Coordinates of C-alpha atoms and ligand atoms in Angstrom, one line a residue:
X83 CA -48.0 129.5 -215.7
X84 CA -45.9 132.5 -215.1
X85 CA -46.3 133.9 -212.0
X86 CA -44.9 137.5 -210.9
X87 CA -44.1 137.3 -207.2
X88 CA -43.7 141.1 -205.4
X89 CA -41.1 140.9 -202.6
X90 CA -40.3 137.0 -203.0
X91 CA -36.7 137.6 -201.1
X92 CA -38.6 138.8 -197.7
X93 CA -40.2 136.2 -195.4
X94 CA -43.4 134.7 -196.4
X95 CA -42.7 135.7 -199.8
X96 CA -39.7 133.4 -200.0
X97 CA -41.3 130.8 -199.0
X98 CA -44.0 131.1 -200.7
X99 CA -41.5 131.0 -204.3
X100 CA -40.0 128.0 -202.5
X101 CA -43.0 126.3 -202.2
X102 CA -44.5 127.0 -206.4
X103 CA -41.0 126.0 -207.4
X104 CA -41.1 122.7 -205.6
X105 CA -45.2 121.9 -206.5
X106 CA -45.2 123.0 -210.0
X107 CA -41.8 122.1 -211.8
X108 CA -43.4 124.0 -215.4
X109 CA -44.1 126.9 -213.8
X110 CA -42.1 130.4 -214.0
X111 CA -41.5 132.6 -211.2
X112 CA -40.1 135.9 -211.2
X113 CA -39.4 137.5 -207.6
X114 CA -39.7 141.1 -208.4
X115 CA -37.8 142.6 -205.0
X116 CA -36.2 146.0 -203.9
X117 CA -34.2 144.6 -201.2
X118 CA -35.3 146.7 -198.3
X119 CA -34.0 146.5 -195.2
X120 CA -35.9 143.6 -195.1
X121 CA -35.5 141.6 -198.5
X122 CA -32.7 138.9 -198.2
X123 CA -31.2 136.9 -200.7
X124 CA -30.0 134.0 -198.4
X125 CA -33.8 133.1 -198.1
X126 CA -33.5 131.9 -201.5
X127 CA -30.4 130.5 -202.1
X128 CA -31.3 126.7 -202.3
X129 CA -33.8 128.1 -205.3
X130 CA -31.5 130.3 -207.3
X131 CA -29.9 128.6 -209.7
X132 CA -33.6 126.2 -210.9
X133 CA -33.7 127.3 -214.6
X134 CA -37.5 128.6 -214.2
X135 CA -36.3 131.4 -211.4
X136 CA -35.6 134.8 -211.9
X137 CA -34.7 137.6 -209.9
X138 CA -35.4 141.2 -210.6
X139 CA -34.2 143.8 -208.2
X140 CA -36.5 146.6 -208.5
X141 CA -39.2 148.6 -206.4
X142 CA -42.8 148.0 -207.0
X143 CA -43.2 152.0 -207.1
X144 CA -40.8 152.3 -210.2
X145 CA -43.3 152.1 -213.1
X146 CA -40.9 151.6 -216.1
X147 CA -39.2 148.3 -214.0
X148 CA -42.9 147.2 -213.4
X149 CA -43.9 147.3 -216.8
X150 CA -41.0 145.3 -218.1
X151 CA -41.4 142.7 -215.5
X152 CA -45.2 142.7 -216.3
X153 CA -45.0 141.2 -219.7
X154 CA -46.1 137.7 -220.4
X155 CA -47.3 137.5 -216.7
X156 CA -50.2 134.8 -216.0
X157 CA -50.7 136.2 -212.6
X158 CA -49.4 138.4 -209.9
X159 CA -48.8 137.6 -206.0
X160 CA -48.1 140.6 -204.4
X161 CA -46.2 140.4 -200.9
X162 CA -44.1 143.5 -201.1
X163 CA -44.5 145.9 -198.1
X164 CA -43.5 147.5 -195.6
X165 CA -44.3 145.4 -192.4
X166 CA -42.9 146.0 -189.4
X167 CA -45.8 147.7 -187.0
X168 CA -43.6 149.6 -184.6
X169 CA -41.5 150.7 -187.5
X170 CA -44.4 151.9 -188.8
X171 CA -44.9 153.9 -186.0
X172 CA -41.6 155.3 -185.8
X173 CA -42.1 156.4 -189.2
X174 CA -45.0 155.9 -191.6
X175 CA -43.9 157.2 -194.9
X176 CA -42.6 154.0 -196.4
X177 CA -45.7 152.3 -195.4
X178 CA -48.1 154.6 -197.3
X179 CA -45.4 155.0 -200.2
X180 CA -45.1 150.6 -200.9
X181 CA -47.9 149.5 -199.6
X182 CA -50.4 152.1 -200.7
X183 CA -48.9 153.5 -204.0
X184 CA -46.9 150.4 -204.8
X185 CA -50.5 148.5 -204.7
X186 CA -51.9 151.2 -207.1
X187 CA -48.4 150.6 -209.6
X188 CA -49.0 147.2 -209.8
X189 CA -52.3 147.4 -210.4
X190 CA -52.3 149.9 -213.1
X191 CA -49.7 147.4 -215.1
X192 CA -52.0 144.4 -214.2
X193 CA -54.7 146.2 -215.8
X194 CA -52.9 147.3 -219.3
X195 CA -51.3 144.3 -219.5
X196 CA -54.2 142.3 -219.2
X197 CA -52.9 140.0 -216.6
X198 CA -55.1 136.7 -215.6
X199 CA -54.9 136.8 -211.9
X200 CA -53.9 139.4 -208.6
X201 CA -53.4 138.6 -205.5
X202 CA -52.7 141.1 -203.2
X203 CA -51.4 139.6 -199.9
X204 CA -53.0 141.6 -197.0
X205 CA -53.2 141.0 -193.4
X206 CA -56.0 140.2 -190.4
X207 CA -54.8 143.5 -188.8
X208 CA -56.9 145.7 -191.2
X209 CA -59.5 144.8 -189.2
X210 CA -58.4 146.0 -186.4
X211 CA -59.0 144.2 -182.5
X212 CA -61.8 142.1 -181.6
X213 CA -62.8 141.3 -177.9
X214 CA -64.4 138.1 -178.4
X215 CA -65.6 136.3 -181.4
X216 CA -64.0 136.3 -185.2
X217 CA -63.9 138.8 -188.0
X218 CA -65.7 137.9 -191.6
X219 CA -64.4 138.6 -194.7
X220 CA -67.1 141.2 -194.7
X221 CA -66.4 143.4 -191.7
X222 CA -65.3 146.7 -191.7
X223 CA -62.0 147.3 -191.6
X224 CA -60.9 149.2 -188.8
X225 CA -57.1 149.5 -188.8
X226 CA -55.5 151.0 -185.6
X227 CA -51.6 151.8 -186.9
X228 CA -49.8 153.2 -190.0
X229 CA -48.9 149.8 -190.7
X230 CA -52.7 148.4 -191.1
X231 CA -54.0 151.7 -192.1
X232 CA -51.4 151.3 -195.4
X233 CA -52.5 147.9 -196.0
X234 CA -55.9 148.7 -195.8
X235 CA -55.3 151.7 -197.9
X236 CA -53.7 148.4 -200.7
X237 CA -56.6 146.4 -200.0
X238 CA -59.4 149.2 -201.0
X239 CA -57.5 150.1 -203.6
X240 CA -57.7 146.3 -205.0
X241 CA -61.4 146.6 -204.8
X242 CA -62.0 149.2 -206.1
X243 CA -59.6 147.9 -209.4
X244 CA -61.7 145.0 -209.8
X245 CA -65.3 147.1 -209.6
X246 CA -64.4 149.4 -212.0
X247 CA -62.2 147.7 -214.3
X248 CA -63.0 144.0 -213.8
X249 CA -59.2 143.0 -213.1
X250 CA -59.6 139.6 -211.6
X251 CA -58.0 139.9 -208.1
X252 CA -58.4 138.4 -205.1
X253 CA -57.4 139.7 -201.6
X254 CA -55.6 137.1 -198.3
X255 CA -55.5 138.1 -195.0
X256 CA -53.1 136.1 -193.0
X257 CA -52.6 136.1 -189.0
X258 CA -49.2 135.7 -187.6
X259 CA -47.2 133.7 -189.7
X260 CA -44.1 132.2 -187.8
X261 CA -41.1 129.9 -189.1
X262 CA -37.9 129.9 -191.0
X263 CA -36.6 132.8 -192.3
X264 CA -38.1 135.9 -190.5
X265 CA -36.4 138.7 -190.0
X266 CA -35.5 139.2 -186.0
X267 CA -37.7 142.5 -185.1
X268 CA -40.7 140.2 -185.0
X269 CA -41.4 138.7 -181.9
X270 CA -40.6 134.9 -182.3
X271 CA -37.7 135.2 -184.0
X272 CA -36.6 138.5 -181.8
X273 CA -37.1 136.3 -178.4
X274 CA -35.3 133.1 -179.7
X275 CA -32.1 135.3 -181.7
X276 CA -31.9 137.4 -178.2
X277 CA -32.0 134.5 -175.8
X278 CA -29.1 132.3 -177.8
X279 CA -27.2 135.7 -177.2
X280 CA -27.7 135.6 -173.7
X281 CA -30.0 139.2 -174.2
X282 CA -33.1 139.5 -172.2
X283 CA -36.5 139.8 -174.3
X284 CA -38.7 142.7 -174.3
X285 CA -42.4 142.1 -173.6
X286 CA -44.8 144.8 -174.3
X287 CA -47.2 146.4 -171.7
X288 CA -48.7 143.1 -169.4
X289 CA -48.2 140.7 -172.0
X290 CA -52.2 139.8 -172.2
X291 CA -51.8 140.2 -176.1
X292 CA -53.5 138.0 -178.4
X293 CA -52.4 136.8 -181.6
X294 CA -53.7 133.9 -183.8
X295 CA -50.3 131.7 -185.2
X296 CA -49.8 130.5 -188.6
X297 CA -46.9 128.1 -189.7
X298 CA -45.6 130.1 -192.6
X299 CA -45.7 127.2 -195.3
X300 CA -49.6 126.8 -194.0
X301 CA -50.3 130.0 -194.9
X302 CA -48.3 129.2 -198.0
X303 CA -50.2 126.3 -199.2
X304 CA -53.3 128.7 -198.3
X305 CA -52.9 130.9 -200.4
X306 CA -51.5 128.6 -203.2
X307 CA -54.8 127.3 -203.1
X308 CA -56.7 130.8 -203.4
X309 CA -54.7 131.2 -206.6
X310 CA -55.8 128.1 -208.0
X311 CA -58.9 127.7 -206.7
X312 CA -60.0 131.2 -205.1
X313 CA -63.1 133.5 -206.9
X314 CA -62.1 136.6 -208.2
X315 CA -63.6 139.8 -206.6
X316 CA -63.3 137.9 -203.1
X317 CA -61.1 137.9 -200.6
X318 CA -60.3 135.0 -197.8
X319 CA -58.8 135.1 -194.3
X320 CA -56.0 133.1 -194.1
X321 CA -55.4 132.1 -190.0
X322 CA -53.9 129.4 -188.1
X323 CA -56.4 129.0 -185.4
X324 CA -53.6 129.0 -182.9
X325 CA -54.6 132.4 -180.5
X326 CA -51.6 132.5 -177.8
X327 CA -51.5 135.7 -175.7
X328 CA -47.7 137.1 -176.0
X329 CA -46.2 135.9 -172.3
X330 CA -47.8 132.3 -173.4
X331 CA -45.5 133.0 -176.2
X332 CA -42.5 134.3 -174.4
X333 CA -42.8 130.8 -171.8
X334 CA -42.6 128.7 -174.3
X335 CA -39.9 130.1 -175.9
X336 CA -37.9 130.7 -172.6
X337 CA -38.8 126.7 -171.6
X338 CA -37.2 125.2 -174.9
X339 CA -34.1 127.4 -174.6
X340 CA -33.9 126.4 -170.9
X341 CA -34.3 130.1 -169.4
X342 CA -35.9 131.5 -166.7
X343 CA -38.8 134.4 -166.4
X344 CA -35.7 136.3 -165.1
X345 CA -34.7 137.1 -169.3
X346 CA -38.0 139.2 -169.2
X347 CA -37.6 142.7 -169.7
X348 CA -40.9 144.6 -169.3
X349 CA -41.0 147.6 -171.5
X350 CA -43.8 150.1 -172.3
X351 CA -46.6 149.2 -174.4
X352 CA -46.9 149.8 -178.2
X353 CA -48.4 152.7 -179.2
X354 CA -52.3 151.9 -180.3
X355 CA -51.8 148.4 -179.5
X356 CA -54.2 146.0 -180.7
X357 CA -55.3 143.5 -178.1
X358 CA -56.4 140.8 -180.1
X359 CA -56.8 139.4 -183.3
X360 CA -59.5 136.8 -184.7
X361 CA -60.7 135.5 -187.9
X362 CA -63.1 133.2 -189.2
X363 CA -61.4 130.9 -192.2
X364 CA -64.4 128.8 -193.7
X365 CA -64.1 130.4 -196.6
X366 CA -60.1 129.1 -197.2
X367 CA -60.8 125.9 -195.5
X368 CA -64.3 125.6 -198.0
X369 CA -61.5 125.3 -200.6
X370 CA -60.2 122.7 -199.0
X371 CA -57.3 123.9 -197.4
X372 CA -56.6 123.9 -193.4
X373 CA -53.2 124.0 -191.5
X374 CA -51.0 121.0 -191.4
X375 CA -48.7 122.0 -188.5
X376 CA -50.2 121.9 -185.0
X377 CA -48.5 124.7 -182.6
X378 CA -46.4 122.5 -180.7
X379 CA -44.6 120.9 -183.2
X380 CA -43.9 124.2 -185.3
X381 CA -43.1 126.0 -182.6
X382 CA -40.0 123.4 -181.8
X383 CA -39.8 123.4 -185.8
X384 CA -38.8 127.1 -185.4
X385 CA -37.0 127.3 -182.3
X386 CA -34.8 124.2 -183.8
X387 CA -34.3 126.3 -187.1
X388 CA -32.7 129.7 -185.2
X389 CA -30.5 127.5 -183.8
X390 CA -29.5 125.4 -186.6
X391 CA -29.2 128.3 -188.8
X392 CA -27.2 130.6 -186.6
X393 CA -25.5 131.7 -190.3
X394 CA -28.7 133.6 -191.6
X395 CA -29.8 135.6 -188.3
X396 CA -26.5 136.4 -186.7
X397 CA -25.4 138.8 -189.6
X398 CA -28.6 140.3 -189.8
X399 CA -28.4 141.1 -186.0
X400 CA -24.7 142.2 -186.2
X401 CA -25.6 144.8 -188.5
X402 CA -23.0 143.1 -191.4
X403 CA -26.3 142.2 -193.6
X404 CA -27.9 145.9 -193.5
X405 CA -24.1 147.7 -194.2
X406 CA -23.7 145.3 -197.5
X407 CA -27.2 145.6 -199.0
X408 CA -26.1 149.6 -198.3
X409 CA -22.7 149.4 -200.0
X410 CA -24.9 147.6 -202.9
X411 CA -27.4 151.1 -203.3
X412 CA -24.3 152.9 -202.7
X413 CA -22.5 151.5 -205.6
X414 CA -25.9 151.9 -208.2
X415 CA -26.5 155.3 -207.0
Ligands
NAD576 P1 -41.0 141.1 -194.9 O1 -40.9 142.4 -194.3 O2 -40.3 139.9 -194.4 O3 -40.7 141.2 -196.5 C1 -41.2 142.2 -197.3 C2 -40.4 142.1 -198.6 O4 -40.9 143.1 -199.5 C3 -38.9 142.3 -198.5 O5 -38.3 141.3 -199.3 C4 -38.7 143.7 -199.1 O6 -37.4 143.8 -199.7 C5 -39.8 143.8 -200.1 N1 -40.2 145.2 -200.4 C6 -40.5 146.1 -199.5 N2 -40.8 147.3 -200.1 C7 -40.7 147.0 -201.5 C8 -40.8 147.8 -202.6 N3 -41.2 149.1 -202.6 N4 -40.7 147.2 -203.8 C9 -40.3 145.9 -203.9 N5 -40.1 145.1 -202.8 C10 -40.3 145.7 -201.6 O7 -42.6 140.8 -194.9 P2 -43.4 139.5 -194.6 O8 -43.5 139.2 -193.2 O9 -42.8 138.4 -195.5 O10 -44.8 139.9 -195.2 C11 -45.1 139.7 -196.6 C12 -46.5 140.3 -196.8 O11 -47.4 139.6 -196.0 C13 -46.7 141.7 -196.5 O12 -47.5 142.3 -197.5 C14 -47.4 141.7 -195.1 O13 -48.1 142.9 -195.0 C15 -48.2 140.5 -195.3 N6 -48.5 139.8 -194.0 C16 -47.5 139.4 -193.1 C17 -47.8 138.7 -192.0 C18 -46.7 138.2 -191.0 O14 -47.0 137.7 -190.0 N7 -45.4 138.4 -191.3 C19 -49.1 138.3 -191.7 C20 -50.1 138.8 -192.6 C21 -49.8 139.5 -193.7
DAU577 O1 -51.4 139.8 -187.7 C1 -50.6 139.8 -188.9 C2 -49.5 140.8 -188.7 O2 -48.6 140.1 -187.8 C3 -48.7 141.1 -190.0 O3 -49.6 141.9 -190.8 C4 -47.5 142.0 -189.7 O4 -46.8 142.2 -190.9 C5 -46.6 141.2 -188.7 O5 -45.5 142.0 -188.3 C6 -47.4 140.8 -187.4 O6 -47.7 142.0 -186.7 P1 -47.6 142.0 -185.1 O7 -47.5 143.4 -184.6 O8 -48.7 141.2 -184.5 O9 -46.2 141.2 -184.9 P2 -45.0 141.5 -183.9 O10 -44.2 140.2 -184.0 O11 -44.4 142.8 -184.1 O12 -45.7 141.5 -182.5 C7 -46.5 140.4 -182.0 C8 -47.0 140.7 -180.6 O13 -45.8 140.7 -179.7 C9 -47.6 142.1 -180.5 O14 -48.7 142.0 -179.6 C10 -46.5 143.0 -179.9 C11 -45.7 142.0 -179.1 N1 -44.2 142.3 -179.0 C12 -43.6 142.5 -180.2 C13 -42.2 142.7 -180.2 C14 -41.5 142.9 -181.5 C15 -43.6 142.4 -177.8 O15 -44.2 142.2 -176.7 N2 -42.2 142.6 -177.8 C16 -41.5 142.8 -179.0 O16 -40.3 143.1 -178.9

């Protein structure tokens, strides 16, 4: 099998090559990444030299690059995206321009090239917030930012490919994911990277936030096993059935570093910000897949890996990462 992976060098996408590379010795992967801000080679570099990896550094939105990367493909997993929310409401363009038009680029060439299988990698925050209970498959989406109004944009425009052309995709909407390698503006990694620097963390509005957790190589394995095993035309939430409200988050982390509620810095809310998220996975676990990693234990997992790996987050923070990868589109251009 050759598989086309769409922003493979960012966080779940990276693990996710990790993980094909390691299950399925015969297959092919080429990560297909423009290195945004957010892309990051070091994820990758215990994969880079096995013979049946490739790396292509190119944007989803460039058609000819697509094209050529495009041939030969077996199937398509498509991570790349903007994903940041409060960058995305600092400034929406990107959003609609990757996640939105980049969808629709890799779609056309899935479509003339006749490719097998799509997978577009969405998120439970098209959706939007739910008060009690758990969103279906079959809700209406209701997205509240420019971040999940962009991937909800991707996601109709997925269904719509496979109703009028018959492309066989399949849509995944993951929760949270959490664990090695994720870039420090989300909040896990944010909290533990600032707390080992002796910063304080900011926690939005009261803190009564609810997300639902996912160890990252769970939701890896999940959606290994909608490629495999998934119907086409359908699409599966992908979630860790951990819900933790955000200051439930924010103790934990400050207990395992050994810090006090004093390293809380309460800021203003987020803009539109969702209260809580929820979703039903019967349909994934129907395939036979549920999560391996209880809270607890990937929770210490990731705290344990921020501070083991010191090397990958502390250039990122110092701003050292972002002024290479610049010097790099400075040289191309
Ligand atoms: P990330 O920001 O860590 O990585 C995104 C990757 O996409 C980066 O490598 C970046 O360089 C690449 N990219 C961005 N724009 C591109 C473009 N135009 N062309 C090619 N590559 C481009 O994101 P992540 O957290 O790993 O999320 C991956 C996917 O999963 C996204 O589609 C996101 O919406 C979705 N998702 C994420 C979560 C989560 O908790 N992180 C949960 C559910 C769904
Ligand atoms: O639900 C899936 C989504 O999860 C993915 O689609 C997104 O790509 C991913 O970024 C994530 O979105 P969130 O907005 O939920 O993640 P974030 O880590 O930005 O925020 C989690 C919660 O923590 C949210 O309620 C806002 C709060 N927060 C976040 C940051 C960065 C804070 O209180 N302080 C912070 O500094």
């Amino acid at each position: 099998m050759k598989l086309l992976v769409t922003g493979g060098a960012g966080f779940i996408g990276s693990n996710f090559v990790r993980l094909i590379l390691n299950k399925y010795p015969d297959y092919e992967v080429i990560n297909l990444d423009a290195l945004t801000y957010a892309g990051n080679l070091d994820n990758l570099k215990d994969v880079e030299k096995n013979e049946n990896y490739r790396f292509v550094h190119g944007d989803i939105r460039d058609e000819d690059v697509v094209d050529k990367v495009m041939k030969g493909v077996d199937a398509v997993v498509n991570f790349a995206a903007e994903s940041h929310v409060d960058r995305s409401i600092g400034g929406p363009a990107d959003f609609i321009q990757t996640d939105v038009y980049g969808t629709f680029v890799l779609l056309e060439a899935a479509r003339q090239h006749g490719v097998g299988r799509y997978l577009q990698i969405s998120t439970d925050e098209v959706y939007g917030s739910i008060k009690e209970g758990s969103f279906v498959e079959t809700d209406r989406l209701e997205p509240s930012s420019p971040y999940s109004a962009s991937k909800a944009g991707g996601d109709m425009q997925v269904m719509a490919y496979h109703t009028t052309y018959g492309l066989p995709t399949i849509i995944t909407r993951s929760s949270n994911n959490f664990g090695p390698y994720q870039y420090p503006e989300k909040i896990i990694p944010l909290f533990i990277t600032n707390l080992v620097e002796g910063k304080k963390v900011p926690l939005y509005g009261d803190g009564l936030n609810v997300r639902d957790w996912v160890y990252v190589t769970d939701n890896c394995e999940g959606l290994d096993a909608v490629l495999h095993k998934g119907e086409v035309g359908e699409i599966y939430n992908i979630g860790g059935g951990n819900e933790r409200s955000n200051i439930f988050i924010t103790n934990k982390i400050l207990e395992m570093l050994g810090k006090g509620e004093d390293m809380i810095e309460p800021v203003a809310d987020r803009l539109g910000h969702d209260f809580r998220y929820s979703i039903d996975c019967s349909k994934a676990n129907a395939l036979g897949w549920t999560p391996a990693h209880n809270f607890e234990d990937a929770i210490k997992e990731t705290v344990d890996w921020y501070l083991n790996n010191e090397w990958w987050w502390k250039k990122i923070k110092s701003g050292e990462f972002e002024a290479y990868y610049k010097s790099q589109y400075d040289k191309k251009a």
